[in-house]
Amino acid sequence: MKIDPRSSSIATNEIGAINRIFQARRLQAKITTPGLSYLAPQHWVYVVSLHPSVKPADVAALQDSIAEAITHLRREPTPVRIQYTPLGVEVPAVYPRPVRWTTANWQIQPGEMIAGTTYAPAAYGGEQPLLLDIYQQHHLLVAGMSGAGKSTALQMLVTSLAASTSPEDCQFWFIDRRNAELTDLKRLPHVVAHASQNEDSHALIVALNQELERRIVARAKTPHILLVVDELAALAENRETTALINDLLNRGRGNGIGSVLATQHPTQQAIGSISLANITARLVGAVANATTANFVTGQPGTGAHNLKVKTGSFVYVEGQDVLRVQTYLVPEEEVQAMVAGIRKRWAAARPAMLQQPAPEPEPKEQPIPANVVQAFRDNYNETTGELQWGGLSAIIRALFGPDANTGGSYKRRAEEVVQRLKTTTTTAYAHQINRYSPK
């Protein structure tokens, strides 16, 4: 991967500071420059070499001292995470850059879904995609506090599976208690049912358990069913629903029924009534503290509580294996384009739909005035996918006049227009910009 010279210089200074801490403690440990360390898009890892007499726990005991040293160098609070096999000191990247979904390799096998990318020194495999197989990792827990990137990770998992696997072979059953990200995906041809209310959610779980019983009697395992839940903690409030979910987790995997269960409340108090014993694969983002990290990952020492929020930083835990994962950025305004592409891909396939209503008609949109389009073009950075400072105010003035208030309903309307224009201005969809040009 390409290394920014500025990043390389900062990393060298930080490695020197950490080595001085080792020397001051007379610890026979060292980070070599450049050695085995690596600078990933959202995090940097300085790999530590140890004398045979030194234990990894001796380095981990210095975590707070290292965090103070890095914080002093950067002049801002900087979390430090200790990783193992290989032993390394992880810090957030100084110049972070997102990893967009369009950069992923979508040429994957049926049954596979894209979880993200792992990074390591070349000697340990380098950069690798993390692909999960629904026929092997039967149940997956996706967890992290608000802002950790859980919902974006969930969208990437579902859309990549929908792209790789025909709706004839895989069904989705959605429970979206937050009525958010999964709602954008309900027009996928794989979707059998979508529930967002308490009563509907319980009815869906009951129906899925009935399907489980039917399969056991008929000795049927196809098509594969994936239960996808966004906000597991909301279901844990109902004891009857919880019991049925636990039964699905226990018997479903042997009968072609798997799950992806997501929550932003990954505490024992919130989801403790739902057994995690049958969930061996877990994708965990930033959580509040070490107690929560230990509970949700199923083992100590993962450092999930030291991950930085709003960066797509996760750890993937399967059995005793712990991998540091960077999930992909999926901008909200591009989700519908992803869904449209998947629908087109499987247009000739027989949808495995039992209860899905007819597709909703496409909403009619009013043309955006040419001066607003121009204001957007003048202030939009296609590389970062963001407006420059003051860009939204310029669009508000273009829409409503030079004296318009830049808050309230004017701001909300301008944000809606920006979302429309982003979809047509990204590299993949730039040719559609003519739709908004004057005749």
Short mmCIF file of C-alpha atoms in Angstrom, two decimals, residues 13-231:
data_model
loop_
_atom_site.label_atom_id
_atom_site.label_comp_id
_atom_site.label_asym_id
_atom_site.label_seq_id
_atom_site.Cartn_x
_atom_site.Cartn_y
_atom_site.Cartn_z
CA ASN A 13 8.56 9.57 15.75
CA GLU A 14 5.90 7.52 17.54
CA ILE A 15 7.92 4.31 17.19
CA GLY A 16 10.88 6.13 18.77
CA ALA A 17 8.73 7.28 21.69
CA ILE A 18 7.46 3.73 22.32
CA ASN A 19 10.95 2.28 22.16
CA ARG A 20 12.12 4.83 24.72
CA ILE A 21 9.37 3.62 27.07
CA PHE A 22 10.63 0.06 26.63
CA GLN A 23 14.19 1.18 27.37
CA ALA A 24 13.16 3.17 30.44
CA ARG A 25 11.42 0.04 31.83
CA ARG A 26 14.45 -2.07 30.87
CA LEU A 27 12.12 -4.21 28.79
CA GLN A 28 13.85 -6.20 26.05
CA ALA A 29 11.31 -5.30 23.39
CA LYS A 30 11.65 -3.16 20.29
CA ILE A 31 9.74 -1.83 17.29
CA THR A 32 12.03 -1.76 14.28
CA THR A 33 11.77 0.93 11.60
CA PRO A 34 10.26 0.09 9.16
CA GLY A 35 10.41 -3.56 10.26
CA LEU A 36 7.07 -5.34 10.25
CA SER A 37 4.92 -2.33 11.07
CA TYR A 38 2.22 -1.20 8.65
CA LEU A 39 0.03 1.83 8.05
CA ALA A 40 -3.54 0.89 7.06
CA PRO A 41 -6.13 3.46 5.87
CA GLN A 42 -7.80 3.92 9.27
CA HIS A 43 -5.24 2.51 11.73
CA TRP A 44 -1.52 1.98 12.14
CA VAL A 45 0.10 -1.02 13.82
CA TYR A 46 3.66 -1.01 15.15
CA VAL A 47 4.74 -4.64 15.44
CA VAL A 48 6.84 -5.43 18.53
CA SER A 49 9.76 -7.86 18.58
CA LEU A 50 10.37 -9.54 21.95
CA HIS A 51 13.32 -11.18 23.64
CA PRO A 52 12.42 -14.79 24.60
CA SER A 53 12.36 -13.76 28.25
CA VAL A 54 9.68 -11.10 27.66
CA LYS A 55 5.97 -11.92 27.62
CA PRO A 56 3.33 -10.09 25.54
CA ALA A 57 1.61 -9.23 28.81
CA ASP A 58 4.69 -7.18 29.78
CA VAL A 59 4.09 -4.94 26.75
CA ALA A 60 0.32 -4.82 27.34
CA ALA A 61 0.99 -3.56 30.88
CA LEU A 62 2.52 -0.42 29.33
CA GLN A 63 -0.57 0.40 27.26
CA ASP A 64 -1.55 3.46 29.33
CA SER A 65 2.00 4.84 29.25
CA ILE A 66 2.15 4.38 25.47
CA ALA A 67 -1.24 6.09 25.07
CA GLU A 68 0.00 9.07 27.07
CA ALA A 69 3.15 9.32 24.94
CA ILE A 70 1.22 9.19 21.64
CA THR A 71 -1.35 11.66 22.96
CA HIS A 72 1.47 14.07 23.85
CA LEU A 73 2.97 13.77 20.35
CA ARG A 74 -0.35 14.24 18.55
CA ARG A 75 -1.70 16.80 21.04
CA GLU A 76 -5.08 15.09 21.15
CA PRO A 77 -6.46 12.12 23.09
CA THR A 78 -5.36 8.98 21.24
CA PRO A 79 -6.63 5.50 22.13
CA VAL A 80 -4.13 2.66 21.95
CA ARG A 81 -5.07 -0.98 21.34
CA ILE A 82 -2.74 -3.93 21.91
CA GLN A 83 -3.07 -6.66 19.29
CA TYR A 84 -1.70 -10.17 19.44
CA THR A 85 -0.24 -12.72 16.96
CA PRO A 86 1.71 -10.74 15.95
CA LEU A 87 2.09 -8.53 18.98
CA GLY A 88 1.59 -4.91 18.01
CA VAL A 89 0.63 -1.46 19.20
CA GLU A 90 -2.37 -0.11 17.26
CA VAL A 91 -3.14 3.62 16.99
CA PRO A 92 -5.63 5.52 14.79
CA ALA A 93 -4.26 6.78 11.48
CA VAL A 94 -3.31 10.46 11.57
CA TYR A 95 -4.62 10.99 8.03
CA PRO A 96 -7.48 8.46 7.87
CA ARG A 97 -9.14 7.68 4.57
CA PRO A 98 -12.33 5.68 4.02
CA VAL A 99 -12.40 2.32 2.25
CA ARG A 100 -15.31 2.57 -0.18
CA TRP A 101 -17.51 -0.37 -1.09
CA THR A 102 -16.63 0.08 -4.76
CA THR A 103 -13.02 -0.93 -4.05
CA ALA A 104 -14.02 -4.38 -2.77
CA ASN A 105 -13.64 -7.43 -5.00
CA TRP A 106 -17.23 -8.43 -5.72
CA GLN A 107 -16.23 -11.53 -7.70
CA ILE A 108 -17.08 -13.90 -4.86
CA GLN A 109 -18.60 -17.37 -4.68
CA PRO A 110 -22.29 -18.11 -4.00
CA GLY A 111 -22.98 -18.09 -0.28
CA GLU A 112 -20.17 -15.64 0.46
CA MET A 113 -20.55 -12.15 1.87
CA ILE A 114 -17.99 -9.38 2.26
CA ALA A 115 -17.25 -8.38 5.85
CA GLY A 116 -14.29 -6.09 5.22
CA THR A 117 -10.52 -6.10 4.83
CA THR A 118 -7.80 -7.33 7.16
CA TYR A 119 -4.33 -5.76 7.21
CA ALA A 120 -1.05 -7.28 8.33
CA PRO A 121 2.66 -7.11 7.48
CA ALA A 122 3.54 -8.84 4.22
CA ALA A 123 5.21 -11.63 6.20
CA TYR A 124 1.84 -12.35 7.82
CA GLY A 125 -0.29 -12.24 4.66
CA GLY A 126 -0.60 -8.50 3.99
CA GLU A 127 -3.97 -7.05 2.96
CA GLN A 128 -6.71 -9.67 2.59
CA PRO A 129 -10.49 -9.57 2.11
CA LEU A 130 -12.55 -11.09 4.92
CA LEU A 131 -15.24 -13.24 3.31
CA LEU A 132 -17.83 -15.09 5.38
CA ASP A 133 -19.58 -18.22 4.12
CA ILE A 134 -23.19 -18.63 5.25
CA TYR A 135 -22.81 -22.40 4.98
CA GLN A 136 -19.86 -22.37 7.41
CA GLN A 137 -20.43 -19.34 9.67
CA HIS A 138 -24.08 -20.13 10.35
CA HIS A 139 -24.79 -17.36 12.85
CA LEU A 140 -23.04 -13.97 12.97
CA LEU A 141 -23.33 -11.27 15.62
CA VAL A 142 -22.59 -7.69 14.49
CA ALA A 143 -22.21 -5.34 17.44
CA GLY A 144 -20.94 -1.90 18.35
CA MET A 145 -22.03 1.30 20.04
CA SER A 146 -23.81 4.03 18.09
CA GLY A 147 -21.43 5.40 15.47
CA ALA A 148 -19.23 2.29 15.36
CA GLY A 149 -20.27 1.49 11.78
CA LYS A 150 -22.51 -1.49 12.57
CA SER A 151 -25.31 -0.54 10.17
CA THR A 152 -22.95 0.07 7.26
CA ALA A 153 -21.26 -3.28 7.91
CA LEU A 154 -24.69 -4.92 7.95
CA GLN A 155 -25.61 -3.36 4.59
CA MET A 156 -22.35 -4.57 3.03
CA LEU A 157 -22.86 -8.10 4.31
CA VAL A 158 -26.41 -8.32 2.97
CA THR A 159 -25.86 -6.67 -0.41
CA SER A 160 -22.71 -8.68 -1.17
CA LEU A 161 -24.53 -11.93 -0.35
CA ALA A 162 -27.45 -10.81 -2.52
CA ALA A 163 -25.01 -10.08 -5.36
CA SER A 164 -23.24 -13.44 -5.06
CA THR A 165 -26.21 -15.72 -4.49
CA SER A 166 -29.38 -16.21 -6.52
CA PRO A 167 -32.74 -15.55 -4.82
CA GLU A 168 -33.58 -19.11 -5.84
CA ASP A 169 -30.93 -20.32 -3.39
CA CYS A 170 -31.12 -17.82 -0.54
CA GLN A 171 -34.00 -16.02 1.22
CA PHE A 172 -33.78 -13.01 3.52
CA TRP A 173 -36.15 -12.51 6.44
CA PHE A 174 -35.68 -8.97 7.81
CA ILE A 175 -36.50 -7.61 11.25
CA ASP A 176 -35.65 -3.91 11.36
CA ARG A 177 -36.79 -2.51 14.69
CA ARG A 178 -34.98 0.76 14.01
CA ASN A 179 -36.78 1.07 10.65
CA ALA A 180 -33.53 2.28 9.11
CA GLU A 181 -30.84 0.58 7.02
CA LEU A 182 -32.67 -2.68 6.28
CA THR A 183 -35.64 -0.69 5.01
CA ASP A 184 -33.42 0.50 2.15
CA LEU A 185 -32.75 -3.16 1.25
CA LYS A 186 -36.28 -4.58 1.36
CA ARG A 187 -36.64 -4.35 -2.44
CA LEU A 188 -33.93 -6.97 -2.93
CA PRO A 189 -35.45 -9.95 -4.76
CA HIS A 190 -34.27 -12.25 -1.95
CA VAL A 191 -36.53 -10.69 0.69
CA VAL A 192 -39.40 -12.85 1.89
CA ALA A 193 -40.62 -10.70 4.76
CA HIS A 194 -39.81 -7.41 6.45
CA ALA A 195 -41.02 -6.51 9.94
CA SER A 196 -40.44 -3.31 11.88
CA GLN A 197 -43.08 -3.36 14.61
CA ASN A 198 -43.17 -5.47 17.76
CA GLU A 199 -46.18 -7.57 16.73
CA ASP A 200 -44.90 -8.10 13.19
CA SER A 201 -41.47 -9.07 14.49
CA HIS A 202 -42.91 -11.72 16.78
CA ALA A 203 -45.14 -13.05 13.99
CA LEU A 204 -42.11 -13.33 11.68
CA ILE A 205 -40.14 -15.30 14.28
CA VAL A 206 -43.14 -17.60 14.82
CA ALA A 207 -43.43 -18.19 11.06
CA LEU A 208 -39.71 -18.92 10.79
CA ASN A 209 -39.93 -21.47 13.61
CA GLN A 210 -42.83 -23.12 11.82
CA GLU A 211 -40.66 -23.32 8.70
CA LEU A 212 -37.92 -24.90 10.84
CA GLU A 213 -40.33 -27.57 12.07
CA ARG A 214 -41.50 -28.23 8.50
CA ARG A 215 -37.92 -28.68 7.34
CA ILE A 216 -37.13 -31.08 10.16
CA VAL A 217 -40.09 -33.28 9.22
CA ALA A 218 -39.43 -33.04 5.48
CA ARG A 219 -35.65 -33.32 5.90
CA ALA A 220 -35.30 -30.21 3.73
CA LYS A 221 -32.51 -27.65 3.98
CA THR A 222 -33.03 -25.48 0.90
CA PRO A 223 -33.28 -22.73 -0.04
CA HIS A 224 -30.99 -21.30 2.62
CA ILE A 225 -32.76 -18.81 4.88
CA LEU A 226 -30.94 -15.89 6.50
CA LEU A 227 -32.67 -14.11 9.36
CA VAL A 228 -31.30 -10.56 9.52
CA VAL A 229 -32.09 -8.53 12.65
CA ASP A 230 -31.18 -4.89 13.18
CA GLU A 231 -31.47 -4.24 16.90
#
